[in-house]
Coordinates of C-alpha atoms and ligand atoms in Angstrom, one line a residue:
X1 CA -70.7 -25.5 55.6
X2 CA -69.5 -24.9 59.2
X3 CA -67.6 -27.4 59.3
X4 CA -66.4 -27.2 56.4
X5 CA -65.3 -23.8 56.5
X6 CA -64.2 -23.2 59.9
X7 CA -63.1 -27.0 61.3
X8 CA -61.0 -24.8 64.6
X9 CA -63.8 -22.9 66.2
X10 CA -64.7 -24.7 69.4
X11 CA -66.3 -21.1 70.7
X12 CA -69.6 -21.4 72.6
X13 CA -72.9 -20.7 70.4
X14 CA -74.2 -17.1 69.2
X15 CA -77.1 -16.5 70.6
X16 CA -79.6 -14.2 68.1
X17 CA -82.2 -11.9 69.9
X18 CA -85.2 -11.4 68.1
X19 CA -88.7 -10.4 69.3
X20 CA -90.8 -12.5 67.4
X21 CA -89.7 -15.0 64.6
X22 CA -91.5 -16.2 61.7
X23 CA -90.3 -19.8 60.8
X24 CA -94.4 -20.5 60.0
X25 CA -98.2 -19.7 60.2
X26 CA -98.5 -21.5 62.6
X27 CA -96.9 -20.4 65.2
X28 CA -98.2 -17.0 65.6
X29 CA -95.2 -14.6 67.3
X30 CA -94.9 -12.6 64.2
X31 CA -96.4 -9.8 62.3
X32 CA -93.8 -9.0 59.7
X33 CA -90.7 -8.7 57.5
X34 CA -88.6 -9.0 60.5
X35 CA -90.1 -11.5 61.8
X36 CA -89.4 -13.7 59.0
X37 CA -86.3 -12.3 58.3
X38 CA -85.4 -13.7 61.8
X39 CA -87.4 -17.1 61.1
X40 CA -85.0 -17.0 57.7
X41 CA -81.6 -17.0 59.2
X42 CA -82.3 -19.4 61.8
X43 CA -83.5 -21.7 59.4
X44 CA -80.2 -20.9 57.1
X45 CA -78.1 -21.4 60.3
X46 CA -79.1 -24.9 60.5
X47 CA -79.2 -25.5 57.3
X48 CA -75.0 -24.0 57.4
X49 CA -74.8 -25.8 60.2
X50 CA -73.8 -23.3 62.6
X51 CA -73.6 -22.9 66.6
X52 CA -76.5 -21.1 66.7
X53 CA -79.2 -20.6 69.3
X54 CA -82.4 -18.4 68.7
X55 CA -84.4 -16.2 71.8
X56 CA -87.7 -14.4 71.3
X57 CA -91.2 -14.3 74.0
X58 CA -93.7 -16.5 72.8
X59 CA -96.6 -14.9 72.9
X60 CA -100.3 -15.4 73.9
X61 CA -101.6 -13.8 71.6
X62 CA -99.7 -13.1 69.0
X63 CA -100.0 -10.4 66.4
X64 CA -103.9 -9.7 66.0
X65 CA -105.9 -11.9 62.9
X66 CA -107.1 -9.1 59.9
X67 CA -110.3 -9.4 59.3
X68 CA -111.9 -6.6 56.8
X69 CA -115.1 -5.3 57.5
X70 CA -117.9 -4.7 54.3
X71 CA -117.2 -1.1 54.4
X72 CA -113.4 -1.4 54.6
X73 CA -112.9 -1.2 58.1
X74 CA -110.4 -3.5 59.3
X75 CA -111.5 -5.3 62.4
X76 CA -108.3 -6.6 65.4
X77 CA -108.3 -10.9 66.5
X78 CA -106.8 -12.1 69.6
X79 CA -107.3 -15.3 69.4
X80 CA -105.3 -17.2 72.3
X81 CA -102.8 -19.7 72.0
X82 CA -102.7 -23.1 73.3
X83 CA -99.1 -23.9 73.7
X84 CA -100.1 -27.6 74.3
X85 CA -100.5 -27.4 70.3
X86 CA -98.3 -25.3 68.9
X87 CA -95.3 -27.4 67.2
X88 CA -93.3 -26.7 70.4
X89 CA -92.1 -28.4 74.0
X90 CA -91.4 -27.7 77.1
X91 CA -87.8 -26.5 78.1
X92 CA -87.2 -29.0 80.8
X93 CA -84.9 -28.4 83.6
X94 CA -82.1 -30.3 85.6
X95 CA -85.1 -31.2 87.7
X96 CA -86.8 -32.8 85.4
X97 CA -89.5 -30.0 86.1
X98 CA -89.8 -26.8 83.4
X99 CA -87.6 -24.5 83.4
X100 CA -88.9 -21.2 84.6
X101 CA -86.5 -18.7 84.9
X102 CA -87.3 -15.3 87.2
X103 CA -86.5 -11.4 86.4
X104 CA -86.8 -8.8 89.4
X105 CA -89.1 -6.2 88.7
X106 CA -89.1 -2.5 91.0
X107 CA -90.9 -4.7 93.9
X108 CA -91.2 -9.0 92.1
X109 CA -90.2 -11.5 91.2
X110 CA -91.6 -12.4 87.5
X111 CA -91.5 -15.7 86.5
X112 CA -90.9 -17.0 82.4
X113 CA -91.5 -20.1 81.4
X114 CA -89.2 -21.6 79.0
X115 CA -90.0 -23.4 75.5
X116 CA -88.3 -25.0 72.3
X117 CA -88.7 -24.7 68.4
X118 CA -87.1 -27.0 67.4
X119 CA -85.9 -25.3 63.1
X120 CA -84.2 -28.2 61.8
X121 CA -80.5 -27.5 63.7
X122 CA -81.9 -24.6 65.5
X123 CA -82.6 -24.6 68.6
X124 CA -84.7 -21.9 69.7
X125 CA -85.8 -20.5 73.0
X126 CA -89.1 -18.8 74.2
X127 CA -89.9 -17.3 76.7
X128 CA -93.8 -17.2 78.2
X129 CA -95.4 -15.2 81.2
X130 CA -98.6 -16.1 81.5
X131 CA -98.0 -19.2 84.0
X132 CA -99.1 -19.7 88.3
X133 CA -96.4 -18.9 89.4
X134 CA -96.8 -15.2 88.4
X135 CA -99.4 -12.3 89.5
X136 CA -102.5 -12.4 86.9
X137 CA -100.9 -9.1 86.5
X138 CA -98.1 -10.5 85.4
X139 CA -99.1 -13.0 83.3
X140 CA -100.0 -10.6 80.1
X141 CA -96.1 -9.0 79.8
X142 CA -95.9 -11.4 76.3
X143 CA -99.8 -11.5 75.5
X144 CA -99.0 -9.2 72.6
X145 CA -96.6 -8.4 69.7
X146 CA -96.1 -4.7 69.8
X147 CA -98.3 -4.0 72.3
X148 CA -99.2 -0.5 72.2
X149 CA -99.2 0.2 76.2
X150 CA -95.6 2.0 76.7
X151 CA -94.8 0.9 79.8
X152 CA -96.7 -2.9 79.3
X153 CA -94.1 -3.4 76.4
X154 CA -90.8 -1.8 78.7
X155 CA -91.8 -4.6 80.6
X156 CA -91.9 -7.1 77.9
X157 CA -88.4 -6.2 76.2
X158 CA -87.5 -6.5 80.2
X159 CA -88.4 -9.6 80.3
X160 CA -87.3 -10.7 76.4
X161 CA -83.9 -9.6 77.4
X162 CA -83.3 -10.0 81.4
X163 CA -84.8 -13.4 81.0
X164 CA -82.4 -14.6 77.5
X165 CA -79.8 -13.6 79.6
X166 CA -80.6 -16.2 82.6
X167 CA -82.0 -19.0 80.3
X168 CA -79.1 -19.6 78.6
X169 CA -77.3 -19.5 82.2
X170 CA -79.7 -21.8 83.1
X171 CA -79.0 -24.4 80.9
X172 CA -75.0 -23.6 81.1
X173 CA -74.9 -21.6 78.0
X174 CA -71.7 -19.9 77.8
X175 CA -72.6 -18.4 74.5
X176 CA -69.8 -17.0 71.7
X177 CA -71.5 -14.1 69.9
X178 CA -74.7 -12.1 71.6
X179 CA -76.6 -10.8 67.9
X180 CA -79.3 -8.4 69.0
X181 CA -81.1 -8.7 65.7
X182 CA -83.2 -4.7 66.5
X183 CA -83.0 -3.1 69.8
X184 CA -86.1 -4.2 71.2
X185 CA -84.7 -6.8 72.6
X186 CA -80.5 -4.3 73.8
X187 CA -81.6 -4.6 77.4
X188 CA -79.9 -8.4 77.1
X189 CA -76.7 -5.7 77.4
X190 CA -77.3 -3.8 80.3
X191 CA -77.8 -7.6 81.8
X192 CA -74.4 -8.5 81.4
X193 CA -73.4 -5.5 82.4
X194 CA -75.1 -6.3 85.5
X195 CA -73.1 -9.9 85.6
X196 CA -69.6 -8.6 85.2
X197 CA -69.6 -6.3 87.5
X198 CA -71.4 -8.3 89.9
X199 CA -68.2 -10.9 89.0
X200 CA -66.5 -8.1 90.1
X201 CA -66.1 -6.1 87.3
X202 CA -65.3 -1.5 86.9
X203 CA -69.2 -0.4 85.3
X204 CA -67.4 0.9 82.8
X205 CA -65.4 -1.8 82.0
X206 CA -68.1 -4.1 81.9
X207 CA -70.1 -1.8 79.6
X208 CA -66.7 -2.6 77.0
X209 CA -66.1 -6.2 78.2
X210 CA -69.8 -6.9 77.0
X211 CA -69.7 -4.5 73.9
X212 CA -67.4 -6.8 72.7
X213 CA -68.5 -9.7 71.5
X214 CA -72.0 -8.2 71.4
X215 CA -73.2 -7.5 67.3
X216 CA -77.0 -4.8 66.5
X217 CA -78.3 -5.3 63.3
X218 CA -80.6 -1.6 62.8
X219 CA -83.6 -2.5 60.7
X220 CA -84.8 1.1 60.1
X221 CA -84.3 4.4 59.0
X222 CA -87.0 5.6 60.3
X223 CA -87.3 7.5 63.6
X224 CA -90.9 6.5 64.7
X225 CA -89.5 2.7 64.1
X226 CA -86.5 3.1 66.5
X227 CA -87.7 2.1 70.1
X228 CA -87.6 4.8 72.5
X229 CA -88.9 5.0 76.3
X230 CA -89.9 8.0 78.7
X231 CA -87.0 8.5 81.0
X232 CA -89.7 8.0 83.5
X233 CA -89.7 4.6 82.6
X234 CA -86.5 3.7 82.7
X235 CA -86.1 5.7 86.5
X236 CA -88.5 3.6 87.5
X237 CA -87.4 -0.1 86.1
X238 CA -83.4 0.2 86.9
X239 CA -83.3 2.6 90.2
X240 CA -83.4 -1.4 91.9
X241 CA -80.8 -1.9 89.3
X242 CA -78.4 0.5 89.5
X243 CA -78.3 0.2 93.0
X244 CA -77.2 -3.9 92.9
X245 CA -74.9 -2.2 91.1
X246 CA -73.5 1.1 92.7
X247 CA -73.6 3.1 89.9
X248 CA -76.3 6.3 89.6
X249 CA -79.3 6.1 87.6
X250 CA -78.5 8.8 85.0
X251 CA -75.0 6.7 84.6
X252 CA -77.4 4.0 83.1
X253 CA -79.8 7.3 81.3
X254 CA -76.5 8.1 79.4
X255 CA -76.5 4.9 77.6
X256 CA -79.4 4.8 76.0
X257 CA -79.5 9.3 74.8
X258 CA -78.8 10.7 72.1
X259 CA -77.0 13.5 72.5
X260 CA -76.5 13.5 76.6
X261 CA -76.5 16.4 78.6
X262 CA -78.3 18.0 75.7
X263 CA -82.2 18.6 76.9
X264 CA -85.5 16.2 77.6
X265 CA -84.8 13.1 75.2
X266 CA -85.7 9.5 75.2
X267 CA -83.9 6.9 76.3
X268 CA -83.4 5.1 72.8
X269 CA -83.0 1.4 72.7
X270 CA -81.1 1.5 69.2
X271 CA -78.8 3.7 71.0
X272 CA -78.4 1.7 74.1
X273 CA -77.7 -1.3 71.0
X274 CA -75.0 1.2 69.7
X275 CA -73.1 1.4 73.0
X276 CA -72.9 -1.7 73.8
X277 CA -71.8 -3.3 70.8
X278 CA -68.7 -3.8 68.6
X279 CA -70.2 -4.5 65.2
X280 CA -73.6 -3.0 64.1
X281 CA -74.7 -3.2 61.1
X282 CA -77.6 -2.1 58.9
X283 CA -79.3 -4.6 56.4
X284 CA -78.3 -2.9 52.7
X285 CA -76.1 -0.7 51.6
X286 CA -77.9 1.5 51.4
X287 CA -79.3 1.7 54.7
X288 CA -75.7 1.2 56.1
X289 CA -74.6 4.7 54.4
X290 CA -78.5 6.2 56.2
X291 CA -77.6 4.7 59.3
X292 CA -74.0 6.2 59.9
X293 CA -75.6 10.0 58.6
X294 CA -78.4 9.0 61.4
X295 CA -76.7 7.9 64.8
X296 CA -72.9 9.2 63.5
X297 CA -73.0 11.5 66.4
X298 CA -73.5 8.9 69.2
X299 CA -70.1 7.8 68.3
X300 CA -67.9 10.7 69.4
X301 CA -64.4 9.4 68.5
X302 CA -65.4 9.6 64.5
X303 CA -63.5 10.9 62.6
X304 CA -65.5 12.7 59.7
X305 CA -65.8 9.7 56.7
X306 CA -65.0 6.5 58.8
X307 CA -68.2 4.8 59.4
X308 CA -69.2 2.9 62.1
X309 CA -72.2 0.8 60.8
X310 CA -71.4 -1.6 58.3
X311 CA -74.1 -2.5 55.9
X312 CA -75.4 -6.6 55.4
X313 CA -77.7 -7.1 53.0
X314 CA -80.9 -9.6 54.4
X315 CA -81.9 -12.3 52.3
X316 CA -84.7 -14.9 52.3
X317 CA -84.9 -19.3 52.9
X318 CA -85.4 -20.4 49.6
X319 CA -86.7 -23.2 50.2
X320 CA -89.1 -21.9 52.4
X321 CA -90.2 -19.3 49.7
X322 CA -89.9 -21.7 46.2
X323 CA -93.7 -23.0 45.2
X324 CA -92.8 -27.5 45.1
X325 CA -93.0 -27.1 41.1
X326 CA -90.2 -24.4 41.2
X327 CA -88.6 -27.1 43.0
X328 CA -88.9 -29.6 40.9
X329 CA -88.2 -27.8 37.5
X330 CA -84.8 -27.0 39.6
X331 CA -84.5 -30.6 40.4
X332 CA -85.0 -31.3 37.2
X333 CA -82.7 -29.0 35.1
X334 CA -80.4 -27.6 37.4
X335 CA -79.7 -31.0 39.3
X336 CA -80.5 -31.6 42.7
X337 CA -77.1 -29.6 43.3
X338 CA -78.8 -26.5 43.2
X339 CA -79.6 -27.0 47.1
X340 CA -76.3 -27.2 47.7
X341 CA -75.1 -24.1 45.5
X342 CA -77.5 -21.5 46.9
X343 CA -75.2 -18.9 46.8
X344 CA -73.3 -19.3 43.7
X345 CA -74.1 -16.7 40.9
X346 CA -72.3 -18.8 38.9
X347 CA -74.4 -21.8 39.2
X348 CA -77.7 -20.0 39.0
X349 CA -76.5 -17.7 35.6
X350 CA -75.2 -21.2 33.8
X351 CA -78.3 -23.1 35.0
X352 CA -81.1 -20.9 33.9
X353 CA -80.2 -21.2 30.4
X354 CA -80.1 -25.5 31.4
X355 CA -84.3 -24.5 31.8
X356 CA -86.7 -25.0 28.2
X357 CA -88.7 -21.5 27.6
X358 CA -91.7 -23.5 27.8
X359 CA -91.6 -25.4 30.9
X360 CA -90.6 -22.6 32.9
X361 CA -93.6 -21.4 31.0
X362 CA -95.7 -24.1 32.3
X363 CA -94.6 -24.0 35.3
X364 CA -95.0 -21.0 36.5
X365 CA -98.6 -20.5 35.4
X366 CA -99.8 -24.1 37.3
X367 CA -98.3 -21.4 40.7
X368 CA -100.4 -18.9 39.3
X369 CA -102.7 -21.2 39.3
X370 CA -103.1 -22.1 42.5
X371 CA -102.7 -18.8 43.7
X372 CA -105.7 -17.6 41.9
X373 CA -107.8 -20.5 43.1
X374 CA -106.4 -19.8 46.5
X375 CA -107.2 -16.1 46.3
X376 CA -111.1 -16.8 44.8
X377 CA -111.7 -19.5 48.1
X378 CA -110.8 -16.8 50.5
X379 CA -112.6 -14.2 48.7
X380 CA -115.4 -17.0 49.0
X381 CA -114.7 -17.1 52.9
X382 CA -114.7 -13.6 53.6
X383 CA -118.0 -12.8 51.5
X384 CA -119.9 -15.7 53.2
X385 CA -118.9 -13.9 56.2
X386 CA -121.4 -11.3 54.9
X387 CA -124.0 -13.2 54.2
X388 CA -123.6 -13.0 50.0
X389 CA -125.9 -15.1 48.5
X390 CA -124.9 -18.1 46.7
X391 CA -125.1 -16.9 43.5
X392 CA -122.7 -14.3 44.6
X393 CA -120.4 -16.5 46.2
X394 CA -120.6 -18.6 42.7
X395 CA -119.6 -15.5 40.4
X396 CA -116.4 -15.8 42.7
X397 CA -115.5 -18.4 40.1
X398 CA -114.8 -15.7 37.4
X399 CA -112.5 -13.7 40.2
X400 CA -109.1 -13.2 37.9
X401 CA -108.1 -13.7 35.1
X402 CA -105.2 -16.9 35.0
X403 CA -104.2 -15.1 31.3
X404 CA -103.5 -11.8 32.5
X405 CA -100.6 -10.5 33.6
X406 CA -101.2 -10.6 36.8
X407 CA -99.1 -8.1 39.9
X408 CA -99.0 -8.7 43.7
X409 CA -98.3 -5.9 46.3
X410 CA -98.2 -7.1 49.7
X411 CA -96.5 -6.4 53.0
X412 CA -97.5 -4.0 56.5
X413 CA -100.0 -0.9 55.1
X414 CA -96.7 1.6 56.7
X415 CA -97.5 4.6 55.5
X416 CA -94.0 4.9 53.6
X417 CA -94.5 1.8 51.4
X418 CA -97.7 4.1 49.5
X419 CA -99.8 1.2 49.0
X420 CA -102.0 4.1 47.0
X421 CA -99.8 5.5 44.8
X422 CA -100.6 3.4 41.9
X423 CA -104.0 4.9 42.3
X424 CA -103.1 8.6 42.0
X425 CA -104.5 9.3 38.5
X426 CA -107.2 6.4 38.8
X427 CA -108.3 7.6 34.9
X428 CA -105.0 6.5 33.2
X429 CA -104.9 3.7 35.6
X430 CA -108.5 2.4 34.4
X431 CA -107.1 2.8 31.0
X432 CA -104.5 0.5 31.9
X433 CA -105.9 -2.0 33.9
X434 CA -109.5 -2.6 31.3
X435 CA -107.3 -2.9 28.6
X436 CA -109.4 -6.3 26.4
X437 CA -106.8 -7.4 24.4
X438 CA -104.0 -7.2 28.0
X439 CA -105.9 -6.8 31.2
X440 CA -103.6 -6.5 34.0
X441 CA -104.5 -7.2 38.1
X442 CA -103.6 -6.4 41.1
X443 CA -103.6 -8.6 44.6
X444 CA -103.5 -6.9 47.7
X445 CA -102.9 -8.4 51.1
X446 CA -101.2 -6.5 54.0
X447 CA -101.8 -5.8 57.8
X448 CA -101.8 -2.2 59.4
X449 CA -101.0 -2.0 62.8
X450 CA -104.1 -1.5 65.4
X451 CA -103.1 2.0 66.3
X452 CA -101.8 3.1 62.5
X453 CA -104.4 4.2 61.9
X454 CA -103.5 6.4 58.6
X455 CA -102.4 3.0 57.8
X456 CA -105.8 1.5 57.8
X457 CA -107.3 4.2 55.9
X458 CA -105.1 3.2 52.9
X459 CA -106.9 -0.6 53.4
X460 CA -109.8 0.6 53.4
X461 CA -109.1 2.7 50.1
X462 CA -108.6 -0.1 48.2
X463 CA -111.3 -2.7 49.1
X464 CA -113.6 0.8 48.5
X465 CA -111.8 0.6 45.1
X466 CA -112.5 -3.5 44.6
X467 CA -115.3 -4.0 45.6
X468 CA -117.7 -0.7 44.4
X469 CA -115.2 1.2 41.3
X470 CA -115.1 -0.1 38.0
X471 CA -112.1 -2.2 38.6
X472 CA -113.8 -4.8 40.5
X473 CA -112.0 -7.7 39.2
X474 CA -108.6 -6.0 38.7
X475 CA -108.0 -5.3 42.0
X476 CA -108.6 -8.1 45.0
X477 CA -107.8 -7.6 48.5
X478 CA -107.0 -10.9 49.9
X479 CA -107.3 -10.2 54.6
X480 CA -105.2 -11.7 56.8
X481 CA -101.9 -11.2 55.2
X482 CA -99.2 -14.1 56.7
X483 CA -96.9 -16.0 56.2
X484 CA -98.9 -18.3 53.7
X485 CA -100.5 -15.7 52.0
X486 CA -97.4 -14.5 50.9
X487 CA -96.1 -17.8 50.0
X488 CA -98.6 -18.2 47.2
X489 CA -98.7 -14.6 46.6
X490 CA -94.8 -14.1 45.2
X491 CA -95.1 -18.0 44.1
X492 CA -98.0 -17.2 41.6
X493 CA -97.9 -13.6 41.1
X494 CA -96.0 -12.2 37.4
X495 CA -94.8 -9.5 38.9
X496 CA -94.3 -8.5 42.2
X497 CA -94.4 -5.2 42.8
X498 CA -92.4 -2.4 45.8
X499 CA -93.3 1.0 45.5
X500 CA -91.8 3.4 48.9
X501 CA -90.3 5.9 49.5
X502 CA -87.1 6.3 48.9
X503 CA -84.6 5.6 52.2
X504 CA -87.6 4.3 54.4
X505 CA -87.6 0.8 53.1
X506 CA -84.1 -0.7 54.9
X507 CA -84.1 -3.5 52.5
X508 CA -87.3 -4.9 52.2
X509 CA -87.2 -8.5 51.4
X510 CA -90.6 -9.5 50.2
X511 CA -89.4 -9.0 46.4
X512 CA -86.6 -11.2 46.6
X513 CA -89.4 -14.2 47.5
X514 CA -90.7 -14.0 43.5
X515 CA -87.4 -14.2 41.5
X516 CA -86.5 -18.2 42.7
X517 CA -90.1 -18.9 40.9
X518 CA -89.9 -16.8 38.0
X519 CA -91.4 -13.7 39.4
X520 CA -89.8 -10.3 38.2
X521 CA -89.6 -7.6 40.1
X522 CA -91.6 -4.1 39.5
X523 CA -89.6 -1.7 41.9
X524 CA -88.8 1.5 44.1
X525 CA -84.4 1.9 43.8
X526 CA -84.4 2.1 47.5
X527 CA -83.6 -0.9 50.1
X528 CA -82.2 -3.6 48.5
X529 CA -83.3 -3.1 44.6
X530 CA -81.1 -1.0 44.5
X531 CA -78.3 -3.9 44.6
X532 CA -79.8 -5.7 41.8
X533 CA -76.5 -5.5 39.0
X534 CA -78.4 -6.6 36.0
X535 CA -81.1 -4.6 34.0
X536 CA -83.1 -7.1 32.8
X537 CA -84.0 -8.6 36.3
X538 CA -86.7 -6.2 37.1
X539 CA -87.8 -2.4 35.9
X540 CA -86.7 0.5 38.1
X541 CA -89.8 3.0 38.9
X542 CA -88.6 7.2 39.4
X543 CA -84.8 8.0 40.3
X544 CA -82.2 6.9 42.2
X545 CA -82.3 9.8 44.6
X546 CA -84.8 11.4 47.2
X547 CA -86.8 14.4 47.2
X548 CA -87.6 16.6 49.8
X549 CA -91.1 17.4 49.3
X550 CA -92.5 14.2 49.4
X551 CA -95.6 14.9 47.3
X552 CA -93.4 15.6 44.6
X553 CA -91.2 13.1 45.1
X554 CA -94.9 10.3 44.7
X555 CA -95.7 12.3 41.6
X556 CA -92.7 11.5 39.8
X557 CA -92.8 8.1 41.2
X558 CA -96.4 7.4 40.2
X559 CA -96.0 8.6 36.8
X560 CA -92.3 6.3 36.4
X561 CA -94.7 3.6 37.3
X562 CA -97.8 4.4 34.7
X563 CA -95.0 4.8 31.8
X564 CA -93.6 1.6 32.9
X565 CA -96.2 -1.0 33.5
X566 CA -97.6 1.3 30.1
X567 CA -94.9 1.0 27.6
X568 CA -92.9 -1.7 29.0
X569 CA -94.1 -4.3 31.0
X570 CA -97.5 -5.1 29.5
X571 CA -96.2 -5.2 26.0
X572 CA -93.6 -7.7 26.4
X573 CA -96.5 -10.0 28.5
X574 CA -98.3 -9.9 25.8
X575 CA -96.0 -10.3 23.4
X576 CA -96.3 -14.1 21.7
X577 CA -94.7 -16.0 19.6
X578 CA -95.3 -18.6 17.0
X579 CA -95.7 -21.1 20.3
X580 CA -97.9 -19.0 22.0
X581 CA -94.8 -18.0 24.3
X582 CA -93.7 -14.8 25.8
X583 CA -89.9 -15.0 25.1
X584 CA -88.7 -12.1 26.0
X585 CA -90.7 -12.2 29.0
X586 CA -89.2 -15.8 30.1
X587 CA -85.7 -14.3 29.1
X588 CA -86.9 -11.8 31.5
X589 CA -87.4 -14.2 34.0
X590 CA -84.2 -16.3 34.0
X591 CA -82.7 -13.1 34.3
X592 CA -84.3 -12.5 37.8
X593 CA -83.8 -15.4 38.6
X594 CA -80.8 -15.8 38.0
X595 CA -79.8 -12.4 39.9
X596 CA -81.7 -12.7 42.7
X597 CA -81.7 -16.1 43.9
X598 CA -78.2 -17.0 44.4
X599 CA -76.7 -13.0 46.1
X600 CA -80.3 -12.8 49.0
X601 CA -80.9 -15.4 50.0
X602 CA -80.1 -15.9 53.8
X603 CA -77.7 -18.3 53.3
X604 CA -74.7 -16.2 51.9
X605 CA -76.9 -13.4 54.0
X606 CA -76.0 -15.7 57.6
X607 CA -72.1 -16.7 56.3
X608 CA -71.8 -12.6 55.6
X609 CA -72.7 -12.7 59.2
X610 CA -70.5 -15.0 60.5
X611 CA -67.8 -14.5 58.6
X612 CA -68.4 -11.0 59.7
X613 CA -69.4 -10.1 62.7
X614 CA -69.8 -13.9 64.7
X615 CA -66.7 -15.1 64.5
X616 CA -65.1 -11.5 65.4
X617 CA -66.9 -10.6 67.7
X618 CA -66.0 -14.4 69.2
X619 CA -62.1 -13.6 69.3
X620 CA -62.3 -10.4 70.9
X621 CA -64.8 -12.3 73.3
X622 CA -61.9 -14.3 73.9
X623 CA -64.5 -17.1 73.7
X624 CA -62.5 -19.1 70.3
X625 CA -60.0 -20.7 72.9
X626 CA -62.0 -21.8 75.4
X627 CA -63.6 -25.4 74.6
X628 CA -66.4 -24.2 76.2
X629 CA -68.8 -27.6 75.4
X630 CA -70.9 -27.9 73.2
X631 CA -74.3 -28.5 75.6
X632 CA -77.3 -27.3 72.9
Ligands
PLP1 C1 -91.9 -10.8 53.2 C2 -92.6 -10.9 54.3 C3 -92.8 -9.6 54.8 C4 -92.1 -8.4 54.4 O1 -91.9 -7.6 53.7 P1 -91.7 -6.3 52.7 O2 -92.4 -5.8 51.7 O3 -89.8 -6.7 52.6 O4 -92.0 -5.1 53.6 C5 -93.8 -9.4 56.2 N1 -94.7 -10.0 56.3 C6 -94.6 -10.7 56.0 C7 -95.4 -12.5 56.0 C8 -94.0 -12.0 54.2 O5 -93.6 -13.2 54.4

């Protein structure tokens, strides 16, 4: 795609920094949606043939592995990964040895080795400090993803930002555009400023120069989700830097303050990234609006009505999330050309009409059976770990009914995602789920951050309901949510539930993964779902507005949830024709496939980034005219 559409491009690669990358469950350097998005971004950049390099940390322990105790408590495990057994390789320097770069800390250097994860055509450079050139106290800097200690966190983010710039330098790569995916990697901007100042520029000019070809994507409208540090930590870790380039600490700190000169504030990496980039974006149209309101004060020269933050809606890497049975069905009826027409809305709209109802239904049910088998085996292993008897383990074979309407809910257990919304009126829920003629079952999965006690309480509550109430069998919780569990779920469920408190879900992506498999969304009007034009592609919970009173909003949304489930979803699913096919349901499956697959793919998203952000940035940075050699 890139060679065809931008044949004259001669600049360097676009580099993409992220603190997490979700490529596959075997490389556990992701925690949730942000990481999966980064991974899908790289995969589509590869598919489209874009000159692109990913950069991030290689965590020794990654994110935690979750086990649920019999009483529902979440346990955290941090296995140490043997890098030699991961699908990565040491990146060798000119001397043929493992490339190691150094990052200067206040009174010492910290060394990071550079590893290569080759993702299709896209190289991803991963940095790790767990090597014997470092003092044992520095080796765990890249130990855990989202480490809870604030000082360790800043060390980690300095290693990513500064180390990433140095790794590129060591490899002789001159990027044409620098993309900061979320604020965590914003220190890269300061490192680039240092290089400009060393090259003879003044500090203010250097900041401007760096911003020209930098792109920043913000991912959360929840204030606590925006990384910020106590200014004391910036003073500690950036004192030598300021001395080095001849500026005062206050000059530097002002770059990260929301309202400089107005009292005590933390140093925000989002504000730093906004200052050191030209193109900034949110990850859905609604999130773009919300972000503009949220960060308007940072842009002093903004006229009323003028917006600095654009919107590029997220997507998913279609091939990663589509089940192989479904892919074969598309091969048969849309022809294998669907693989080259991922972003073509008309192609999909026409294509689905060629699929016979019965075949779509059968393939969907095959994938659903895989999910049920998978769920049973996970449940059996879980019970066995807690000492259940052979008879108890045998009874797991009855868990989940392949004929029953099956709804999935899986994501990080952040409280704004309201995993327990459906339990607000327990009696009403019970009546719907336990209807003997038309039963409904839910499969849940998700991890709560180790420091998020309310999130862990949600898990405990849902787990308890799944085990100790009469909803046993209708509510199932699969432990240790990861990309594998996500794949099984989105490929097998009939309906995907998404009920965050609007407008807190910047985009959400899990709901995009179900339709490519014939699943249908049941979602609050938030994030990406607001952009789905076809009302027949799913069901919308509540109204497209916010309520100042969160409890009232929860109440309204839950009432809407029950009403739609009871009046629309259940009847439609169980209404069969003479051949036992739910014809109207299948019609909706097709509408869901056609409305979501082309529009919410990372193919479309990466194309948008390339044309709206990367190429203009490269041009501003002057890289397009200098024919940089392709060193990757
Ligand atoms: C897709 C995905 C997510 C994102 O889910 P949201 O519903 O968008 O929050 C999180 N974790 C995993 C493992 C995923 O595959």
